[in-house]
Amino acid sequence: MTGLFQQFSKEFQRLIHEFQLPFENSILTFSILLFIILLSPMILRRFKIPALIGMIIAGVIIGPNGLGVISKANMDGGFVNMFSKIGLLYIMFIAGLELDLQDFKRHKNKSFAFGALTFLIPLIVGYFVCEHLLKLNSVASLLTASMFATHTLVAYPIVTKFGLSKMEAVAIAVGATILTDTAVLIILAVISSSGNGDINTNVLIHLSITLTIFSIIMFWIIPKLSRWFFRKLEEEKGSQYIYVLSVLFFAAFLAEVAGIEAIIGAFVAGLVMNSLIPHSSTLMNRVEFVGNALFIPFFLISIGMVVDITVLADNPWAWAVAGILTAVALSTKFIAALITQFLFKLKATERNVIFGLSSAHAAATLAVINVGYEMKILDIEIVNGTVILILLTSMVASFVTESASRKIVLTQQNQTSGFEDDTSTENNILVALNTLKGNEKLLDFSILMHDKHTNNKLSVVSVIESDDDAEVKLATAPKHLSEISAYYTSGEIHVDTNYTLDNNTENAIGRVSKELFSDIVLINDHSKSNLLKRIIGDDRELLLDVCDKTIFFCRLEKSFTDYRKIVLTCPPYSELQPNSRIWGNYVFKIARELNLKIEFYSTKETFARFEAYKNSKKYGTEISHIELTSPEDIMDYLHEFDASSLVINVFARQGSISAFLGMDSLPQRIEREITKIDRVFIYPSKLSAGSYNSYDDMTANPLSAGMETIQRISKEVGGIFKKNTDEK
């Protein structure tokens, strides 16, 4: 018994020894860091401290200069350092990936203006302060001043959390990041490449050549390779994510080889993949989830680990240096944001968002100071002061950005703008299908349309026809719906699934759309119409008769990365329909998600209203207009469309103001001409009841149906005679 107790005591002491500080066991260290990532936001939330600040403070406490939980060797050379670098690259990659390129093009002048201000003002003021107040030489002053001009998007996850990544102020700040960090890191590359701080022509020539090679690979080769890869392995979502990570780190490696910092390569990788990864897609969700849950917190913790509290306690001048550096960094960034506010008449909250995003110094700042210290251009006092600057500016950036973002969201919720009220939020979407296989494109399309930041529902209905096999189909329906639900869940999208038994599929869809209060119905439309169907009415017409919702008939076969533009056609007066903004909002949303331009075929009046709506909603989508005097004129342009076009045709229901002669046969005629092109037919929801419907015993439907049938027969017969004439 005594021997057993001694053995137990020995093993217990060995276990206690593993917990001696600093932790050397990498698995234990990883576990502790994960607990910190988990608990620090929960604890600091009680004190209303942003989670980002909690990570940095936690790094100060557990770092080698704090309690010593993490050893300096582990921080500098172990997996902590590796994860920290990945997190830094991830921040820059996501910033480039989520940048709305259409909005950036629309605000590029503002981004260039703010970029110039937030680069030149800190650089000039910082150089003067460093040379005259801190008594640094010219090269050291230039290097330190360039540090003030940088900014790291540490607070970017905050605006993403509040759903503000698309707003104008964010686009301006992120766009300016391209200019400031690129300019500063080029200065750093020139100084570091010189070896001794002297800048010569050979350094500039070498840098120009390497950057040219880098640009060719990233902006020409990688996009072509990526489109091919996504097209070939579209169903392999896991493989797509691994490929995205490969591009990220390969771009970072190429940037280092080219003589610039890896973070610029990561940002360029995000820009390159921007148009290939829809912002609402499952792939984007996976990219953001892994980064925000794991890699980015490691980077934030590592920032705090660098702080050396003991040196600051022993050397009062270090505090003075830190105070001067921090004051210059924050004041010059605020001045740049203030001037930008006055130049472009922005609100105070928008100015604060710009200031918050541009005031944090971390990534490029660390790179600048590290190079300067290793080349013995800067001394240890500047290094320690810079670390304090990083901590304080990151805290200020987080507080300011979160406060401004919260005010903006509350203001948006309280505003009522009349004209845009009916489209300020998304509408409930119903997807009608029975199995996952063969409908993946339709599900992806519904994900593009759905906004998971709203409370609107996304539902799926499976209609089981009441025939001899109905019991077998009912037994397998839950399994199919479970597969469909899992497909949505992988993108963190909640979906309501339903199945129903009915003698008529169209009646069931119409009934369920009313029961679920759906506004949009999506249908996978791959039916082949024959002559008899075109005369007596096809499945589309049957559904239109019984379902009064806005219906999207979709034939989608290609990868979304293959699209280059949206071709949109509208009949005259479609803009006068009270529900036109519903489908108009979704067309713009799809264009924004896929970074596509729109070619609009319509009358001048319809286009003018459509463009006015675009401007009122502040969409940055590029749009061009081709005038049509009649909806059937679109047939003359169909031969110009290729497989890279997504054709969206807006039609009308009988009796609506935008209905036109020959409307029933036009969809079939278009289908015959664009058999290899993806297309969507949109039928807006029905208008309110007309004067005829006020009489129970009188309706215009039989008369209009008879006239339409005669028109269809005449068109088909005419088409037959025309075909015979052409053959002769």
XYZ file of C-alpha atoms in Angstrom:
728
model
C 0.000 0.000 0.000
C 2.890 2.326 0.862
C 4.533 1.628 -2.513
C 1.335 2.448 -4.341
C 1.045 5.738 -2.447
C 4.651 6.625 -3.256
C 4.073 5.857 -6.929
C 0.965 8.039 -6.926
C 2.886 10.868 -5.184
C 5.707 10.606 -7.712
C 3.348 10.813 -10.653
C 1.498 13.721 -9.050
C 4.754 15.633 -8.552
C 5.707 14.980 -12.159
C 2.346 16.393 -13.216
C 2.886 19.488 -11.040
C 6.329 19.917 -12.580
C 4.713 20.216 -16.024
C 2.830 23.287 -14.760
C 5.963 25.175 -13.707
C 6.397 28.551 -15.391
C 7.136 29.131 -18.136
C 5.239 26.335 -19.840
C 7.517 24.353 -22.109
C 5.073 21.705 -23.238
C 3.657 22.911 -26.555
C 0.360 21.032 -26.140
C -0.235 22.553 -22.702
C 0.712 25.998 -24.013
C -1.722 25.646 -26.886
C -4.477 24.569 -24.501
C -3.876 27.552 -22.187
C -3.949 29.998 -25.097
C -7.228 28.529 -26.322
C -8.734 28.976 -22.856
C -7.571 32.602 -22.879
C -9.137 33.148 -26.312
C -12.342 31.629 -24.957
C -12.553 33.349 -21.572
C -11.003 36.815 -21.965
C -13.867 38.246 -24.082
C -16.425 36.796 -21.646
C -14.701 38.356 -18.639
C -13.943 41.757 -20.135
C -17.418 42.048 -21.654
C -18.648 42.764 -18.119
C -16.425 45.855 -18.070
C -17.476 46.835 -21.624
C -13.946 46.298 -22.892
C -13.759 45.138 -26.536
C -12.614 41.567 -27.082
C -9.623 42.754 -29.097
C -8.297 44.709 -26.129
C -8.849 41.685 -23.926
C -6.599 39.607 -26.153
C -3.820 42.225 -26.055
C -4.055 42.650 -22.264
C -4.008 38.872 -21.857
C -0.828 38.789 -23.935
C 0.804 41.372 -21.632
C -0.092 39.305 -18.570
C 0.999 35.854 -19.777
C 3.953 36.989 -21.887
C 7.631 36.467 -20.984
C 7.770 40.046 -19.649
C 4.629 39.567 -17.529
C 3.875 36.456 -15.467
C 6.112 34.426 -17.762
C 3.488 31.818 -18.634
C 4.862 31.720 -22.185
C 8.642 31.588 -22.539
C 10.463 34.008 -24.816
C 11.894 31.104 -26.813
C 8.412 29.712 -27.362
C 7.117 33.136 -28.331
C 9.927 33.892 -30.782
C 10.490 30.513 -32.365
C 7.667 28.166 -31.423
C 4.164 27.613 -32.738
C 2.988 30.803 -30.971
C 5.125 32.862 -33.319
C 3.922 30.862 -36.315
C 0.243 31.260 -35.397
C 0.827 34.960 -34.763
C 2.240 35.453 -38.249
C -0.672 33.520 -39.738
C -3.110 35.724 -37.820
C -1.437 38.880 -39.119
C -1.604 37.588 -42.682
C -5.215 36.561 -42.124
C -6.245 40.074 -41.063
C -4.798 41.584 -44.220
C -6.180 38.769 -46.390
C -9.737 39.150 -45.056
C -9.510 42.930 -45.475
C -8.699 42.458 -49.160
C -11.238 39.670 -49.534
C -14.132 41.635 -48.024
C -13.294 44.908 -49.732
C -16.237 45.850 -51.928
C -14.378 46.491 -55.176
C -17.405 48.171 -56.716
C -17.657 50.563 -53.773
C -13.883 51.038 -53.832
C -14.067 52.088 -57.465
C -16.893 54.442 -56.597
C -14.954 55.912 -53.645
C -11.441 55.599 -55.062
C -10.953 59.380 -55.181
C -11.886 59.624 -51.502
C -9.609 56.689 -50.658
C -6.727 58.277 -52.537
C -7.355 61.606 -50.797
C -7.494 60.091 -47.319
C -4.565 57.811 -48.152
C -2.457 60.809 -49.107
C -3.476 62.705 -45.954
C -2.963 59.792 -43.565
C 0.457 59.128 -45.128
C 1.902 62.625 -45.583
C 0.697 64.296 -42.366
C 2.140 61.623 -39.997
C 5.299 61.345 -42.119
C 6.029 65.102 -42.124
C 5.061 65.772 -38.499
C 6.754 62.580 -37.325
C 10.020 63.396 -39.104
C 10.107 66.863 -37.532
C 9.393 65.498 -34.020
C 11.935 62.672 -34.295
C 14.718 64.897 -35.586
C 14.213 67.883 -33.277
C 12.605 66.436 -30.159
C 13.999 62.886 -29.994
C 17.326 63.909 -31.607
C 17.431 61.062 -34.133
C 19.509 61.203 -37.315
C 17.856 61.654 -40.721
C 17.590 57.943 -41.625
C 16.277 57.005 -38.160
C 13.833 59.919 -38.280
C 12.563 58.856 -41.712
C 12.164 55.244 -40.596
C 10.358 56.163 -37.374
C 8.169 58.737 -39.119
C 7.165 56.176 -41.748
C 5.964 54.029 -38.862
C 3.429 56.774 -37.984
C 2.094 56.687 -41.544
C 1.161 52.999 -41.390
C -2.007 51.572 -39.979
C -3.051 47.990 -39.326
C -6.727 47.007 -39.564
C -6.804 45.600 -36.040
C -10.338 46.967 -35.547
C -11.635 45.606 -38.865
C -13.289 42.532 -37.239
C -15.417 44.997 -35.227
C -17.027 46.629 -38.280
C -17.511 43.150 -39.742
C -19.298 42.064 -36.563
C -21.679 45.022 -36.839
C -22.297 44.319 -40.537
C -20.722 47.622 -41.654
C -17.930 46.306 -43.862
C -19.735 47.670 -46.959
C -20.244 51.239 -45.735
C -18.509 54.179 -47.399
C -16.288 55.122 -44.448
C -14.931 51.580 -44.224
C -14.261 51.493 -47.971
C -12.333 54.763 -47.676
C -10.223 53.554 -44.755
C -9.498 50.119 -46.215
C -8.718 51.606 -49.616
C -6.283 54.035 -47.978
C -4.564 51.070 -46.332
C -3.467 49.922 -49.765
C -1.713 53.231 -50.344
C -0.193 53.913 -46.925
C 1.118 50.461 -46.073
C 2.405 49.875 -49.594
C 4.236 53.218 -49.590
C 5.697 52.689 -46.113
C 6.765 49.124 -46.785
C 8.408 50.161 -50.040
C 10.376 52.758 -48.039
C 11.263 49.982 -45.600
C 12.230 47.651 -48.446
C 14.487 50.291 -49.983
C 16.218 51.034 -46.673
C 16.579 47.377 -45.676
C 17.779 46.360 -49.147
C 20.520 48.960 -49.002
C 22.138 47.101 -46.128
C 23.451 50.212 -44.399
C 20.533 52.605 -44.842
C 21.948 54.267 -47.946
C 19.519 54.386 -50.867
C 20.940 53.915 -54.355
C 19.706 53.334 -57.890
C 20.489 49.598 -57.893
C 18.103 49.037 -54.976
C 15.259 50.813 -56.779
C 15.865 48.922 -60.037
C 15.947 45.565 -58.224
C 12.711 46.375 -56.373
C 10.959 47.451 -59.596
C 11.850 44.171 -61.326
C 10.774 41.943 -58.427
C 7.477 43.815 -57.969
C 6.733 43.464 -61.678
C 7.243 39.701 -61.509
C 5.102 39.544 -58.350
C 2.293 41.500 -60.039
C 2.292 39.271 -63.141
C 1.999 36.120 -61.048
C -0.689 37.463 -58.699
C -2.880 39.447 -61.079
C -2.627 37.314 -64.214
C -1.634 33.717 -63.454
C -3.376 33.180 -60.091
C -6.852 34.379 -61.274
C -6.783 32.057 -64.299
C -5.630 29.124 -62.176
C -8.237 29.887 -59.498
C -11.144 30.004 -61.939
C -10.110 26.636 -63.345
C -9.735 25.136 -59.879
C -13.078 26.367 -58.555
C -14.816 25.143 -61.706
C -13.286 21.656 -61.527
C -13.766 21.113 -57.799
C -16.903 23.119 -57.169
C -18.519 20.441 -55.037
C -15.411 19.934 -52.872
C -15.841 22.783 -50.370
C -13.000 21.516 -48.174
C -10.591 21.448 -51.092
C -11.609 24.981 -52.034
C -10.705 26.240 -48.560
C -7.303 24.527 -48.666
C -6.681 26.107 -52.056
C -7.537 29.570 -50.706
C -5.080 29.100 -47.839
C -2.434 27.971 -50.324
C -2.893 31.133 -52.383
C -2.710 33.271 -49.236
C 0.607 31.875 -48.026
C 2.093 31.586 -51.505
C 1.338 35.270 -52.087
C 2.946 36.157 -48.753
C 6.026 34.141 -49.735
C 6.235 35.831 -53.151
C 6.010 39.246 -51.490
C 8.954 38.465 -49.224
C 10.976 37.192 -52.185
C 10.100 40.402 -54.047
C 11.561 42.428 -51.192
C 8.367 43.686 -49.555
C 6.560 42.556 -46.427
C 4.429 39.408 -46.454
C 1.340 41.346 -45.301
C 1.245 43.161 -48.646
C 1.222 39.778 -50.386
C -1.634 38.631 -48.136
C -3.621 41.765 -48.926
C -3.026 41.318 -52.671
C -4.156 37.682 -52.366
C -7.398 38.919 -50.823
C -7.913 41.372 -53.676
C -7.258 38.653 -56.267
C -9.680 36.189 -54.642
C -12.253 38.914 -53.973
C -14.187 38.473 -57.208
C -13.948 34.666 -57.031
C -15.444 34.119 -53.569
C -18.992 35.462 -53.041
C -19.236 37.292 -49.729
C -22.269 35.251 -48.606
C -20.910 31.883 -49.698
C -20.096 28.887 -47.531
C -16.439 29.203 -48.502
C -16.278 32.804 -47.283
C -17.889 31.770 -44.017
C -15.213 29.125 -43.484
C -12.405 31.554 -44.238
C -13.759 34.093 -41.750
C -14.618 31.527 -39.083
C -11.177 29.939 -38.885
C -9.436 33.315 -38.906
C -11.647 35.014 -36.305
C -11.818 31.971 -34.026
C -8.162 30.943 -34.027
C -5.438 32.734 -35.979
C -6.345 36.412 -35.430
C -6.666 36.028 -31.606
C -3.179 34.484 -31.545
C -1.827 37.563 -33.326
C -3.525 39.927 -30.876
C -2.177 38.002 -27.877
C 1.328 38.097 -29.373
C 1.166 41.904 -29.603
C 0.732 42.071 -25.833
C 3.555 39.585 -25.258
C 6.080 41.972 -26.791
C 5.537 44.620 -24.078
C 8.436 44.717 -21.555
C 6.989 46.251 -18.401
C 10.260 45.918 -16.424
C 12.231 48.110 -18.820
C 9.531 50.744 -18.694
C 9.569 50.666 -14.900
C 13.333 51.171 -14.711
C 13.672 53.865 -17.382
C 11.388 56.951 -17.131
C 12.676 58.277 -20.464
C 11.149 55.216 -22.129
C 7.737 56.428 -20.939
C 8.449 59.874 -22.326
C 9.429 58.388 -25.684
C 6.344 56.169 -25.653
C 4.131 59.155 -24.835
C 5.601 61.291 -27.608
C 5.337 58.499 -30.201
C 1.763 57.653 -29.213
C 0.655 61.303 -29.161
C 2.103 61.928 -32.625
C 0.595 58.711 -34.027
C -2.939 59.358 -32.739
C -3.068 63.123 -33.318
C -1.841 62.967 -36.917
C -4.279 60.176 -37.793
C -7.148 62.117 -36.251
C -6.183 65.266 -38.162
C -6.184 63.265 -41.415
C -9.629 61.830 -40.612
C -10.939 65.286 -39.628
C -9.773 66.884 -42.874
C -11.340 63.986 -44.804
C -14.622 64.585 -42.974
C -14.696 68.240 -44.014
C -13.593 67.534 -47.571
C -16.316 64.986 -48.243
C -18.986 66.183 -45.774
C -19.060 63.009 -43.703
C -20.833 62.518 -40.395
C -18.945 62.509 -37.101
C -19.584 58.780 -36.649
C -18.169 58.086 -40.121
C -15.102 60.158 -39.270
C -14.649 58.130 -36.091
C -14.881 54.879 -38.056
C -12.168 56.129 -40.405
C -10.045 57.284 -37.462
C -10.609 54.040 -35.565
C -9.624 51.845 -38.495
C -6.553 53.929 -39.348
C -5.219 54.669 -35.857
C -4.037 51.191 -34.834
C -0.362 50.437 -35.402
C 0.738 46.822 -35.348
C 1.758 44.866 -38.424
C 3.744 47.260 -40.586
C 4.867 49.168 -37.473
C 6.459 46.051 -36.016
C 8.129 45.370 -39.352
C 9.565 48.895 -39.540
C 10.871 48.961 -35.975
C 12.243 45.431 -36.126
C 14.239 46.191 -39.282
C 15.487 49.485 -37.841
C 16.595 47.818 -34.600
C 18.334 44.899 -36.330
C 20.185 47.332 -38.634
C 21.152 49.374 -35.518
C 19.417 52.441 -36.945
C 17.053 52.609 -33.921
C 17.870 52.000 -30.242
C 16.014 49.985 -27.623
C 14.186 53.024 -26.211
C 12.444 53.589 -29.555
C 11.578 49.884 -29.696
C 10.011 49.869 -26.208
C 8.187 53.109 -26.906
C 6.836 51.627 -30.125
C 5.508 48.570 -28.308
C 3.584 50.821 -25.919
C 2.364 52.758 -28.955
C 1.084 49.523 -30.477
C -0.789 48.618 -27.302
C -2.332 52.052 -26.745
C -3.267 52.721 -30.387
C -4.840 49.272 -30.678
C -6.929 49.988 -27.578
C -7.975 53.441 -28.824
C -8.789 52.041 -32.270
C -10.956 49.296 -30.795
C -12.862 51.595 -28.425
C -13.452 54.293 -31.046
C -14.454 51.861 -33.798
C -16.842 49.872 -31.615
C -18.472 53.006 -30.210
C -18.923 54.577 -33.659
C -20.170 51.311 -35.195
C -22.738 50.860 -32.464
C -24.056 54.405 -32.975
C -24.289 53.892 -36.743
C -26.256 50.654 -36.356
C -28.654 52.236 -33.855
C -29.144 55.217 -36.168
C -29.863 52.951 -39.133
C -32.459 51.029 -37.135
C -34.246 54.206 -36.041
C -34.274 55.912 -39.429
C -37.255 55.708 -41.734
C -36.654 56.775 -45.286
C -40.058 56.202 -46.890
C -38.923 55.378 -50.408
C -36.606 52.594 -49.316
C -38.534 51.163 -46.374
C -39.849 48.157 -48.253
C -36.340 47.034 -49.234
C -34.313 48.104 -46.230
C -34.370 44.478 -45.129
C -34.431 41.224 -47.004
C -37.606 39.314 -47.822
C -38.577 35.790 -46.812
C -37.323 33.318 -49.435
C -38.841 29.931 -50.259
C -36.823 27.376 -52.246
C -38.860 24.581 -53.858
C -36.973 21.317 -54.475
C -37.021 17.667 -53.424
C -33.379 16.528 -53.319
C -29.946 18.068 -52.832
C -28.335 16.386 -55.817
C -28.696 18.484 -58.931
C -29.903 21.520 -56.978
C -26.638 22.707 -55.418
C -26.459 25.734 -57.723
C -29.961 26.788 -56.731
C -29.046 26.536 -53.044
C -25.892 28.590 -53.604
C -27.991 31.159 -55.455
C -30.402 31.379 -52.522
C -27.425 31.896 -50.190
C -26.321 34.843 -52.340
C -29.787 36.358 -52.028
C -30.259 35.713 -48.315
C -28.797 38.043 -45.700
C -27.991 36.057 -42.579
C -27.659 39.280 -40.559
C -31.434 39.815 -40.765
C -34.316 37.944 -39.145
C -35.937 37.066 -42.464
C -36.600 33.403 -43.116
C -35.049 31.108 -45.672
C -37.261 28.057 -46.174
C -37.191 24.902 -48.282
C -40.295 22.975 -49.307
C -40.361 19.506 -50.794
C -43.609 18.666 -52.591
C -44.492 14.974 -52.758
C -46.972 14.122 -55.483
C -49.873 11.985 -54.320
C -49.433 8.941 -56.546
C -48.734 5.216 -56.136
C -45.158 5.904 -54.927
C -46.177 8.601 -52.463
C -45.487 6.509 -49.337
C -41.959 5.644 -50.483
C -41.248 9.297 -51.291
C -42.621 10.414 -47.934
C -40.328 7.957 -46.164
C -37.223 9.324 -47.899
C -38.226 13.013 -47.722
C -36.775 13.625 -44.204
C -33.398 12.245 -45.322
C -33.279 14.513 -48.375
C -34.294 17.546 -46.320
C -31.631 16.698 -43.745
C -28.982 16.760 -46.499
C -30.304 20.109 -47.725
C -30.301 21.519 -44.197
C -26.703 20.347 -43.673
C -25.698 22.108 -46.896
C -26.983 25.405 -45.519
C -25.647 24.776 -42.023
C -22.099 24.474 -43.363
C -22.402 28.176 -44.162
C -23.951 28.958 -40.747
C -27.306 29.682 -42.377
C -30.479 28.578 -40.637
C -33.133 27.140 -42.928
C -36.655 25.882 -42.223
C -37.417 22.653 -44.084
C -40.909 21.385 -44.871
C -42.449 18.649 -46.962
C -46.052 18.292 -48.034
C -48.254 15.872 -49.957
C -50.423 17.222 -52.760
C -52.008 16.126 -56.033
C -50.625 19.199 -57.762
C -47.065 20.500 -57.275
C -47.869 24.050 -58.337
C -50.845 24.303 -55.966
C -48.698 23.018 -53.098
C -45.953 25.590 -53.705
C -48.516 28.394 -53.870
C -50.186 27.218 -50.674
C -46.927 26.797 -48.715
C -45.647 30.212 -49.843
C -48.710 31.761 -48.220
C -48.464 29.655 -45.082
C -44.814 30.671 -44.566
C -45.393 34.323 -45.533
C -42.744 34.024 -48.234
C -42.089 36.945 -50.571
C -39.749 35.201 -53.043
C -40.023 31.700 -54.526
C -37.002 30.058 -56.188
C -37.559 27.235 -58.696
C -35.025 25.061 -60.512
C -36.299 25.483 -64.067
C -34.755 22.915 -66.410
C -37.944 21.806 -68.189
C -37.907 21.336 -71.972
C -40.946 22.956 -73.556
C -42.597 21.353 -76.573
C -45.119 22.721 -79.058
C -48.160 21.433 -77.161
C -46.984 22.994 -73.878
C -46.313 26.309 -75.534
C -49.910 26.363 -76.805
C -51.894 25.170 -73.781
C -49.533 26.502 -71.112
C -46.400 25.058 -69.451
C -45.538 24.424 -65.820
C -44.378 28.002 -65.323
C -47.788 29.342 -66.289
C -49.530 26.893 -63.974
C -47.404 28.063 -61.040
C -47.953 31.712 -61.945
C -51.711 31.129 -61.870
C -51.741 29.753 -58.322
C -48.787 31.542 -56.681
C -48.966 35.324 -56.317
C -45.393 35.724 -54.970
C -42.365 37.025 -56.885
C -40.989 33.923 -58.615
C -37.432 33.297 -59.836
C -37.264 30.495 -62.436
C -33.558 29.577 -62.420
C -31.477 27.525 -64.823
C -27.999 27.594 -63.314
C -25.316 25.179 -64.439
C -22.002 27.052 -64.401
C -19.713 28.031 -61.567
C -20.348 31.545 -60.285
C -16.681 32.339 -60.947
C -17.361 31.946 -64.694
C -19.701 34.940 -64.760
C -18.336 38.265 -66.013
C -21.532 40.287 -66.243
C -25.282 40.280 -65.666
C -27.539 40.894 -68.658
C -30.803 42.333 -67.353
C -33.892 42.891 -69.515
C -37.078 44.607 -68.380
C -40.374 45.362 -70.155
C -41.649 48.941 -70.376
C -43.249 50.355 -67.217
C -41.877 47.572 -65.003
C -40.496 50.316 -62.769
C -44.070 51.444 -62.031
C -44.988 48.171 -60.363
C -45.165 48.666 -56.584
C -43.051 45.545 -56.040
C -40.326 46.330 -58.585
C -37.880 47.259 -55.835
C -38.000 43.707 -54.485
C -36.421 42.054 -57.502
C -34.320 45.167 -58.245
C -32.744 44.934 -54.807
C -31.868 41.282 -55.359
C -30.350 41.877 -58.785
C -28.030 44.476 -57.266
C -27.244 42.186 -54.323
C -26.254 39.342 -56.665
C -24.123 41.736 -58.736
C -22.395 42.978 -55.586
C -21.806 39.500 -54.185
C -20.232 38.297 -57.447
C -18.571 41.628 -58.361
C -20.361 41.760 -61.698
C -21.313 44.689 -63.890
C -24.874 44.975 -65.255
C -25.904 45.487 -68.870
C -29.455 46.821 -68.725
C -31.740 46.384 -71.757
C -34.894 48.505 -71.471
C -36.539 51.765 -72.398
C -34.929 55.041 -71.330
C -37.619 55.676 -68.721
C -37.219 52.282 -67.081
C -33.447 52.614 -66.961
C -33.644 56.123 -65.492
C -35.803 54.864 -62.608
C -33.584 51.825 -62.131
C -30.451 54.000 -61.986
C -32.117 56.401 -59.543
C -32.915 53.455 -57.294
C -29.275 52.322 -57.530
C -28.065 55.739 -56.443
C -30.583 55.969 -53.605
C -29.382 52.634 -52.230
C -25.723 53.638 -52.807
C -24.838 50.511 -54.746
C -21.421 50.729 -56.366
C -22.353 48.384 -59.217
C -21.163 49.413 -62.678
C -24.176 49.619 -64.983
C -24.549 50.336 -68.703
C -27.713 50.790 -70.778
C -28.829 49.517 -74.178
C -32.139 50.988 -75.254
C -34.992 48.741 -76.387
C -38.183 50.129 -77.872
C -39.940 46.760 -77.553
C -39.215 43.773 -75.249
C -38.929 41.499 -78.285
C -35.964 43.550 -79.532
C -33.843 41.582 -77.071
C -33.902 38.717 -79.573
C -31.595 40.775 -81.816
C -28.932 40.871 -79.078
C -28.994 37.281 -77.817
C -26.300 36.145 -80.242
C -23.882 38.628 -78.596
C -24.110 36.953 -75.186
C -21.616 34.243 -74.285
C -21.323 31.652 -71.532
C -19.796 34.222 -69.167
C -23.117 36.089 -68.984
C -25.852 35.545 -66.435
C -29.045 36.507 -68.254
C -31.853 37.802 -66.017
C -35.140 38.482 -67.800
C -37.914 40.316 -65.977
C -41.383 39.535 -67.316
C -44.867 40.439 -66.121
C -48.094 38.760 -65.175
C -51.233 39.168 -67.237
C -53.146 42.288 -66.319
C -50.134 44.148 -64.924
C -49.087 47.537 -66.222
C -45.910 46.115 -67.776
C -47.581 43.211 -69.596
C -47.040 43.271 -73.365
C -48.206 41.476 -76.490
C -46.224 38.306 -77.109
C -45.003 38.088 -73.521
C -46.071 34.450 -73.150
C -44.009 33.173 -76.051
C -40.902 35.308 -75.428
C -39.457 33.128 -72.613
C -39.513 30.026 -74.818
C -37.959 31.925 -77.716
C -35.173 33.174 -75.451
C -34.575 29.673 -74.101
C -34.095 28.277 -77.604
C -31.436 30.907 -78.349
C -29.374 30.697 -75.136
C -29.323 26.976 -74.395
C -25.718 27.147 -73.094
C -26.114 30.304 -71.024
C -27.340 30.439 -67.431
C -30.514 32.441 -67.050
C -33.123 33.542 -64.517
C -36.712 34.451 -65.411
C -38.306 36.788 -62.853
C -42.069 37.238 -62.561
C -42.941 39.969 -60.017
C -45.768 39.312 -57.595
C -49.346 40.084 -58.541
C -50.852 43.531 -58.214
C -53.861 44.233 -56.056
C -57.230 43.181 -57.410
C -58.582 45.247 -60.292
C -62.065 46.540 -60.938
C -63.234 43.334 -62.614
C -62.483 41.300 -59.514
C -64.988 43.255 -57.471
C -67.729 41.254 -59.182
C -68.098 37.651 -58.113
C -69.697 36.543 -61.374
C -67.443 38.382 -63.761
C -63.757 37.951 -64.582
C -61.520 38.902 -67.443
C -59.436 35.714 -67.178
C -61.369 33.565 -69.729
C -61.343 36.316 -72.327
C -57.657 37.134 -71.832
C -56.740 33.454 -71.770
C -58.568 32.878 -75.026
C -56.862 35.809 -76.727
C -53.474 34.681 -75.432
C -54.019 31.153 -76.753
C -54.922 32.516 -80.186
C -51.817 34.682 -80.139
C -49.622 31.711 -79.200
C -51.118 29.503 -81.908
C -50.597 32.194 -84.535
C -46.996 32.699 -83.448
C -46.238 28.964 -83.514
C -47.871 28.500 -86.933
C -46.081 31.586 -88.189
C -42.815 30.192 -86.854
C -43.398 26.900 -88.679
C -44.040 28.662 -92.005
C -41.006 30.897 -91.444
C -38.834 27.862 -90.767
C -40.046 26.153 -93.942
C -39.342 29.299 -95.932
C -35.829 29.530 -94.530
C -35.138 25.911 -95.429
C -36.137 26.542 -99.052
